[in-house]
Amino acid sequence: MDFLTLFLMYLCFVLAATALLCIRSGREESFLARSVDGASQVLSFVIPTQLQRVTQRVLHRLFHTRSCLFVVLHIALQAAVYGEYTWEVFVYCWELQFHLLLLLLPYLLLAGNMGCFVLCSRANPGMITKSNHASLVKIYAYDGVLFQKGVVCPTCNIEKPARSKHCSFCSMCVHRFDHHCVWVNNCIGAFNAKYFFLYLFTLSAMAASIAIITAAFLIQVVLLSNVMRGSYIDDQGQEHAVEILFLIQHLFLTFPRIVFMLGFVTLLTLVLGAYCCFNLYLALTNQTSNEWYKSRRSGCSHHLTLQPRDRQVVYKNIYSKGVWRNLKEIFKPPTVLERKKK
């Protein structure tokens, strides 16, 4: 395998190590804290103290402060995948007379994805300040379970509006806080949730389109070569008909980078597709990732009823207004004037 293949494998390994860590919206801080603390306790017995301090500073820099590292990694992964797609898959498919519009589809999705990425990362997610606090606190009612009236943020020194949360990464309270996304290096809140939703959708479509085109190319190669009708001789000198495992090994030896890229984008399509469906579910039910995670601990119900004192209060999502209005709220966040009209 050449350098580009090794580089692709390295980038994919890094992404796999961080994807589950960063894609679990609403649970980043607690999940990371538990993971890092547990790993530190185990490794403290074998790692020198000086190295532990350096590691802790690096981890704090990566996972507890705003950093462009994951943005750079995001761009590097896209460049590696699109470089391989352009230099090999696109050229081979063009020779096999694939439709030009199909081959250009990943580039069109890339343009839309980069636009959504810039908007999502640069937009104000809904930073709560003393100047806009009075208006933002009137938009959502307190449900009395997840959001209590009168709770003051100790860092910002202001009363937390309903559905808001203080982000330790950005050191600010965010209106309708969803989660902090390290891939866009910004919080996801009321005012950039629509950009994040479109960014995630186009990213999933990008991976799916490249996976489909690459798989179609490899299938076309197999059909044209008639390799499935052939046979091979194993190490013992026995002849066997071509099987799936042998075919995969043959394709990997012939097109190592293409086959590896196909496996990577296929896995990425499944992960991103599942996460995209989860975000669609949140949008249709008018929930944030932060609220979904907190409600799992409080218990969910369609009705908020009075419980005996020895029982826990059952949580009800009071912010859901129907599928269409919930989805509309993502793309047009409500204001104080709109709430007064209702």
Short mmCIF file of C-alpha atoms in Angstrom, two decimals:
data_model
loop_
_atom_site.label_atom_id
_atom_site.label_comp_id
_atom_site.label_asym_id
_atom_site.label_seq_id
_atom_site.Cartn_x
_atom_site.Cartn_y
_atom_site.Cartn_z
CA MET A 1 0.00 0.00 0.00
CA ASP A 2 1.26 3.48 -0.90
CA PHE A 3 1.41 6.62 1.24
CA LEU A 4 -2.05 7.90 0.26
CA THR A 5 -3.62 4.59 1.31
CA LEU A 6 -1.88 4.71 4.67
CA PHE A 7 -2.90 8.35 5.06
CA LEU A 8 -6.54 7.49 4.37
CA MET A 9 -6.40 4.63 6.89
CA TYR A 10 -4.88 6.89 9.51
CA LEU A 11 -7.50 9.60 9.04
CA CYS A 12 -10.31 7.08 9.21
CA PHE A 13 -8.87 5.59 12.39
CA VAL A 14 -8.76 9.03 14.00
CA LEU A 15 -12.35 9.71 12.95
CA ALA A 16 -13.55 6.35 14.29
CA ALA A 17 -11.89 7.09 17.62
CA THR A 18 -13.63 10.45 17.93
CA ALA A 19 -16.94 9.98 16.08
CA LEU A 20 -18.82 8.26 18.89
CA LEU A 21 -17.29 10.74 21.30
CA CYS A 22 -18.45 13.83 19.44
CA ILE A 23 -21.68 12.71 17.77
CA ARG A 24 -23.54 11.93 21.00
CA SER A 25 -25.26 15.27 21.24
CA GLY A 26 -26.27 16.61 24.60
CA ARG A 27 -23.99 14.21 26.45
CA GLU A 28 -20.56 15.45 25.43
CA GLU A 29 -19.43 16.95 28.70
CA SER A 30 -20.59 14.22 31.09
CA PHE A 31 -19.59 11.38 28.78
CA LEU A 32 -16.16 12.87 28.13
CA ALA A 33 -15.60 13.60 31.79
CA ARG A 34 -16.42 10.04 32.83
CA SER A 35 -14.29 8.56 30.04
CA VAL A 36 -11.28 10.76 30.71
CA ASP A 37 -11.46 10.30 34.48
CA GLY A 38 -11.76 6.53 34.16
CA ALA A 39 -8.89 6.29 31.72
CA SER A 40 -6.72 8.57 33.86
CA GLN A 41 -7.21 6.40 36.93
CA VAL A 42 -6.19 3.26 35.05
CA LEU A 43 -3.22 4.78 33.23
CA SER A 44 -1.90 6.73 36.23
CA PHE A 45 -0.22 3.55 37.51
CA VAL A 46 1.97 3.10 34.42
CA ILE A 47 2.41 6.60 32.92
CA PRO A 48 4.99 9.03 34.38
CA THR A 49 3.59 12.01 36.25
CA GLN A 50 5.06 14.57 33.85
CA LEU A 51 3.47 12.82 30.88
CA GLN A 52 0.14 12.70 32.72
CA ARG A 53 0.20 16.47 33.20
CA VAL A 54 0.95 17.06 29.53
CA THR A 55 -1.83 14.67 28.52
CA GLN A 56 -4.33 16.37 30.84
CA ARG A 57 -3.49 19.78 29.38
CA VAL A 58 -3.90 18.45 25.84
CA LEU A 59 -7.22 16.77 26.64
CA HIS A 60 -8.49 19.91 28.36
CA ARG A 61 -7.49 21.96 25.35
CA LEU A 62 -9.24 19.58 22.95
CA PHE A 63 -12.44 18.76 24.83
CA HIS A 64 -13.08 21.61 27.25
CA THR A 65 -12.19 24.69 25.18
CA ARG A 66 -13.05 25.84 21.69
CA SER A 67 -10.52 24.42 19.26
CA CYS A 68 -10.11 24.31 15.49
CA LEU A 69 -8.52 20.84 15.58
CA PHE A 70 -11.69 18.99 14.64
CA VAL A 71 -12.47 21.54 11.95
CA VAL A 72 -9.05 20.86 10.42
CA LEU A 73 -9.64 17.11 10.76
CA HIS A 74 -13.07 17.55 9.14
CA ILE A 75 -11.52 19.35 6.15
CA ALA A 76 -8.66 16.83 5.89
CA LEU A 77 -11.09 13.90 5.78
CA GLN A 78 -13.20 15.55 3.10
CA ALA A 79 -10.09 16.41 1.08
CA ALA A 80 -8.80 12.84 1.31
CA VAL A 81 -12.11 11.27 0.28
CA TYR A 82 -12.80 13.73 -2.53
CA GLY A 83 -9.20 13.50 -3.72
CA GLU A 84 -9.51 9.74 -4.09
CA TYR A 85 -12.95 10.06 -5.67
CA THR A 86 -11.69 12.62 -8.21
CA TRP A 87 -8.39 11.00 -9.14
CA GLU A 88 -9.61 7.44 -9.51
CA VAL A 89 -13.36 6.81 -9.19
CA PHE A 90 -14.45 9.77 -11.32
CA VAL A 91 -11.91 8.97 -14.05
CA TYR A 92 -12.75 5.27 -14.19
CA CYS A 93 -16.49 5.93 -14.15
CA TRP A 94 -16.12 8.49 -16.93
CA GLU A 95 -14.34 5.87 -19.05
CA LEU A 96 -17.18 3.46 -18.31
CA GLN A 97 -19.63 6.14 -19.55
CA PHE A 98 -21.42 6.85 -16.29
CA HIS A 99 -23.88 9.75 -16.52
CA LEU A 100 -22.08 13.05 -15.95
CA LEU A 101 -24.78 14.46 -13.64
CA LEU A 102 -24.45 11.43 -11.38
CA LEU A 103 -20.68 11.88 -11.19
CA LEU A 104 -21.05 15.59 -10.40
CA LEU A 105 -23.66 15.05 -7.67
CA PRO A 106 -21.07 14.65 -4.83
CA TYR A 107 -19.48 17.99 -5.82
CA LEU A 108 -22.86 19.76 -5.77
CA LEU A 109 -23.56 18.32 -2.33
CA LEU A 110 -20.08 19.37 -1.20
CA ALA A 111 -20.77 22.98 -2.23
CA GLY A 112 -24.04 23.01 -0.29
CA ASN A 113 -22.42 21.31 2.69
CA MET A 114 -19.58 23.83 2.87
CA GLY A 115 -22.08 26.69 2.71
CA CYS A 116 -24.08 25.22 5.61
CA PHE A 117 -20.85 24.55 7.50
CA VAL A 118 -19.74 28.18 7.24
CA LEU A 119 -23.18 29.48 8.23
CA CYS A 120 -23.43 27.08 11.17
CA SER A 121 -19.96 27.80 12.49
CA ARG A 122 -20.13 31.58 12.05
CA ALA A 123 -23.73 32.23 13.10
CA ASN A 124 -24.73 33.36 16.57
CA PRO A 125 -26.36 30.24 18.10
CA GLY A 126 -28.43 32.35 20.49
CA MET A 127 -25.97 33.84 22.96
CA ILE A 128 -27.84 35.22 25.98
CA THR A 129 -26.63 38.62 27.12
CA LYS A 130 -27.96 41.18 29.58
CA SER A 131 -29.31 43.23 26.68
CA ASN A 132 -31.44 40.46 25.13
CA HIS A 133 -32.17 38.47 28.31
CA ALA A 134 -35.49 40.20 29.02
CA SER A 135 -36.89 39.30 25.61
CA LEU A 136 -35.53 35.74 25.44
CA VAL A 137 -36.85 34.80 28.87
CA LYS A 138 -40.44 35.45 27.64
CA ILE A 139 -40.32 33.14 24.62
CA TYR A 140 -40.58 29.74 26.37
CA ALA A 141 -42.46 28.84 29.55
CA TYR A 142 -40.77 26.93 32.36
CA ASP A 143 -41.95 23.31 32.51
CA GLY A 144 -41.11 22.94 36.21
CA VAL A 145 -39.18 19.71 35.64
CA LEU A 146 -36.24 20.25 33.30
CA PHE A 147 -36.33 24.04 33.59
CA GLN A 148 -37.07 25.78 36.84
CA LYS A 149 -37.82 29.48 37.22
CA GLY A 150 -35.33 31.51 39.23
CA VAL A 151 -32.22 29.43 38.48
CA VAL A 152 -29.24 31.75 38.04
CA CYS A 153 -26.20 30.85 35.95
CA PRO A 154 -23.19 31.21 38.30
CA THR A 155 -20.88 32.12 35.41
CA CYS A 156 -23.03 34.59 33.46
CA ASN A 157 -24.81 35.81 36.61
CA ILE A 158 -28.21 35.94 34.89
CA GLU A 159 -31.42 33.96 35.34
CA LYS A 160 -31.53 31.06 32.91
CA PRO A 161 -34.42 31.28 30.40
CA ALA A 162 -36.34 28.07 29.77
CA ARG A 163 -34.61 25.69 27.34
CA SER A 164 -31.26 27.44 27.78
CA LYS A 165 -27.99 26.02 29.06
CA HIS A 166 -24.53 27.32 29.85
CA CYS A 167 -21.87 25.99 27.47
CA SER A 168 -18.53 25.43 29.17
CA PHE A 169 -16.77 25.34 25.79
CA CYS A 170 -17.92 28.81 24.75
CA SER A 171 -18.37 30.15 28.31
CA MET A 172 -21.83 31.55 27.60
CA CYS A 173 -25.52 30.67 28.03
CA VAL A 174 -27.27 29.67 24.81
CA HIS A 175 -30.96 30.13 23.98
CA ARG A 176 -32.67 26.79 23.17
CA PHE A 177 -29.35 25.00 23.65
CA ASP A 178 -28.97 21.72 21.76
CA HIS A 179 -25.30 20.78 22.08
CA HIS A 180 -21.79 22.02 21.38
CA CYS A 181 -20.52 20.57 18.10
CA VAL A 182 -16.75 20.33 17.88
CA TRP A 183 -16.91 19.65 14.13
CA VAL A 184 -18.23 23.17 13.47
CA ASN A 185 -16.53 24.65 16.54
CA ASN A 186 -19.74 26.29 17.71
CA CYS A 187 -22.80 25.72 19.86
CA ILE A 188 -26.03 24.61 18.23
CA GLY A 189 -28.86 26.79 19.46
CA ALA A 190 -32.08 28.44 18.34
CA PHE A 191 -30.55 30.63 15.64
CA ASN A 192 -28.26 28.16 13.85
CA ALA A 193 -30.15 24.88 14.35
CA LYS A 194 -31.48 25.09 10.78
CA TYR A 195 -27.95 25.38 9.38
CA PHE A 196 -26.79 22.41 11.45
CA PHE A 197 -29.74 20.30 10.27
CA LEU A 198 -28.97 21.09 6.61
CA TYR A 199 -25.23 20.58 7.22
CA LEU A 200 -25.89 17.13 8.68
CA PHE A 201 -28.31 16.20 5.88
CA THR A 202 -25.92 17.24 3.08
CA LEU A 203 -23.02 15.49 4.84
CA SER A 204 -25.02 12.24 4.97
CA ALA A 205 -26.04 12.66 1.32
CA MET A 206 -22.41 13.26 0.32
CA ALA A 207 -21.23 10.04 1.94
CA ALA A 208 -24.17 8.08 0.49
CA SER A 209 -23.66 9.40 -3.06
CA ILE A 210 -19.94 8.58 -3.06
CA ALA A 211 -20.65 5.12 -1.62
CA ILE A 212 -23.29 4.38 -4.27
CA ILE A 213 -21.15 5.57 -7.18
CA THR A 214 -18.07 3.70 -5.94
CA ALA A 215 -20.05 0.49 -5.37
CA ALA A 216 -21.60 0.81 -8.85
CA PHE A 217 -18.12 1.20 -10.36
CA LEU A 218 -16.77 -1.92 -8.61
CA ILE A 219 -19.85 -3.94 -9.60
CA GLN A 220 -19.39 -2.80 -13.19
CA VAL A 221 -15.74 -3.88 -13.09
CA VAL A 222 -16.70 -7.32 -11.78
CA LEU A 223 -19.39 -7.78 -14.46
CA LEU A 224 -17.10 -6.70 -17.31
CA SER A 225 -14.20 -8.89 -16.17
CA ASN A 226 -16.35 -12.05 -15.75
CA VAL A 227 -14.26 -12.84 -12.69
CA MET A 228 -17.25 -14.49 -10.98
CA ARG A 229 -17.24 -17.21 -13.63
CA GLY A 230 -13.58 -17.99 -13.08
CA SER A 231 -11.73 -20.08 -10.52
CA TYR A 232 -8.59 -19.87 -8.42
CA ILE A 233 -6.02 -22.26 -6.96
CA ASP A 234 -5.38 -22.14 -3.21
CA ASP A 235 -2.11 -22.73 -1.34
CA GLN A 236 -2.71 -26.49 -1.36
CA GLY A 237 -3.04 -26.53 -5.14
CA GLN A 238 -6.79 -27.15 -5.13
CA GLU A 239 -9.06 -25.32 -7.56
CA HIS A 240 -12.08 -23.43 -6.24
CA ALA A 241 -14.84 -21.32 -7.74
CA VAL A 242 -14.62 -17.61 -7.02
CA GLU A 243 -16.29 -16.70 -3.73
CA ILE A 244 -17.27 -13.38 -2.19
CA LEU A 245 -14.25 -13.27 0.14
CA PHE A 246 -11.87 -13.99 -2.72
CA LEU A 247 -13.60 -11.33 -4.83
CA ILE A 248 -13.25 -8.73 -2.08
CA GLN A 249 -9.59 -9.62 -1.64
CA HIS A 250 -9.05 -9.41 -5.39
CA LEU A 251 -10.71 -5.99 -5.60
CA PHE A 252 -8.74 -4.75 -2.61
CA LEU A 253 -5.45 -5.81 -4.18
CA THR A 254 -6.46 -4.23 -7.51
CA PHE A 255 -8.06 -1.03 -6.15
CA PRO A 256 -6.84 -0.78 -2.52
CA ARG A 257 -7.65 2.89 -1.96
CA ILE A 258 -11.05 2.68 -3.67
CA VAL A 259 -12.16 -0.38 -1.67
CA PHE A 260 -10.97 1.12 1.60
CA MET A 261 -12.71 4.41 0.81
CA LEU A 262 -15.92 2.52 0.00
CA GLY A 263 -15.84 0.78 3.38
CA PHE A 264 -15.21 4.07 5.15
CA VAL A 265 -17.96 6.10 3.42
CA THR A 266 -20.42 3.20 3.81
CA LEU A 267 -19.82 3.15 7.57
CA LEU A 268 -20.02 6.94 7.63
CA THR A 269 -23.33 6.85 5.74
CA LEU A 270 -24.84 4.49 8.31
CA VAL A 271 -23.62 6.52 11.30
CA LEU A 272 -24.55 9.90 9.85
CA GLY A 273 -27.84 8.58 8.52
CA ALA A 274 -28.83 7.30 11.96
CA TYR A 275 -27.81 10.58 13.58
CA CYS A 276 -29.69 12.55 10.92
CA CYS A 277 -32.84 10.52 11.63
CA PHE A 278 -32.41 11.18 15.34
CA ASN A 279 -32.16 14.93 14.72
CA LEU A 280 -35.24 14.77 12.50
CA TYR A 281 -37.09 13.05 15.34
CA LEU A 282 -36.00 15.81 17.72
CA ALA A 283 -37.15 18.48 15.27
CA LEU A 284 -40.55 16.87 14.72
CA THR A 285 -41.15 16.54 18.47
CA ASN A 286 -39.69 19.97 19.31
CA GLN A 287 -36.91 18.70 21.55
CA THR A 288 -33.23 19.48 21.82
CA SER A 289 -30.52 16.90 22.41
CA ASN A 290 -29.99 18.39 25.86
CA GLU A 291 -33.70 18.07 26.69
CA TRP A 292 -33.93 14.54 25.29
CA TYR A 293 -31.05 13.36 27.45
CA LYS A 294 -32.34 15.11 30.58
CA SER A 295 -35.88 13.79 30.01
CA ARG A 296 -34.59 10.21 29.92
CA ARG A 297 -33.49 10.69 33.50
CA SER A 298 -36.76 12.37 34.54
CA GLY A 299 -39.10 9.94 32.77
CA CYS A 300 -41.42 10.71 29.83
CA SER A 301 -45.18 10.89 29.60
CA HIS A 302 -47.88 12.42 27.42
CA HIS A 303 -49.50 13.90 30.53
CA LEU A 304 -48.07 15.76 33.49
CA THR A 305 -49.94 14.51 36.52
CA LEU A 306 -49.64 15.08 40.23
CA GLN A 307 -47.64 12.28 41.80
CA PRO A 308 -47.46 11.22 45.45
CA ARG A 309 -44.63 12.81 47.38
CA ASP A 310 -42.63 9.58 47.42
CA ARG A 311 -42.79 9.28 43.63
CA GLN A 312 -40.86 11.17 40.98
CA VAL A 313 -42.64 13.85 38.91
CA VAL A 314 -43.29 12.58 35.39
CA TYR A 315 -41.95 14.78 32.61
CA LYS A 316 -44.07 16.02 29.72
CA ASN A 317 -42.78 17.89 26.69
CA ILE A 318 -44.85 21.08 26.81
CA TYR A 319 -43.05 22.65 23.85
CA SER A 320 -44.43 20.35 21.15
CA LYS A 321 -47.09 22.06 19.01
CA GLY A 322 -47.61 19.48 16.27
CA VAL A 323 -45.31 18.10 13.59
CA TRP A 324 -45.59 20.98 11.11
CA ARG A 325 -45.24 23.78 13.66
CA ASN A 326 -42.38 21.96 15.38
CA LEU A 327 -40.47 21.65 12.12
CA LYS A 328 -41.25 25.27 11.26
CA GLU A 329 -39.76 26.40 14.56
CA ILE A 330 -36.36 25.02 13.54
CA PHE A 331 -36.22 27.23 10.44
CA LYS A 332 -38.02 30.21 12.00
CA PRO A 333 -37.37 30.50 15.74
CA PRO A 334 -40.24 32.17 17.63
CA THR A 335 -39.97 35.71 18.96
CA VAL A 336 -41.71 37.46 21.82
CA LEU A 337 -44.21 39.12 19.46
CA GLU A 338 -45.18 35.77 17.90
CA ARG A 339 -45.70 34.24 21.35
CA LYS A 340 -48.00 37.09 22.41
CA LYS A 341 -50.21 36.57 19.35
CA LYS A 342 -50.95 32.95 20.30
#
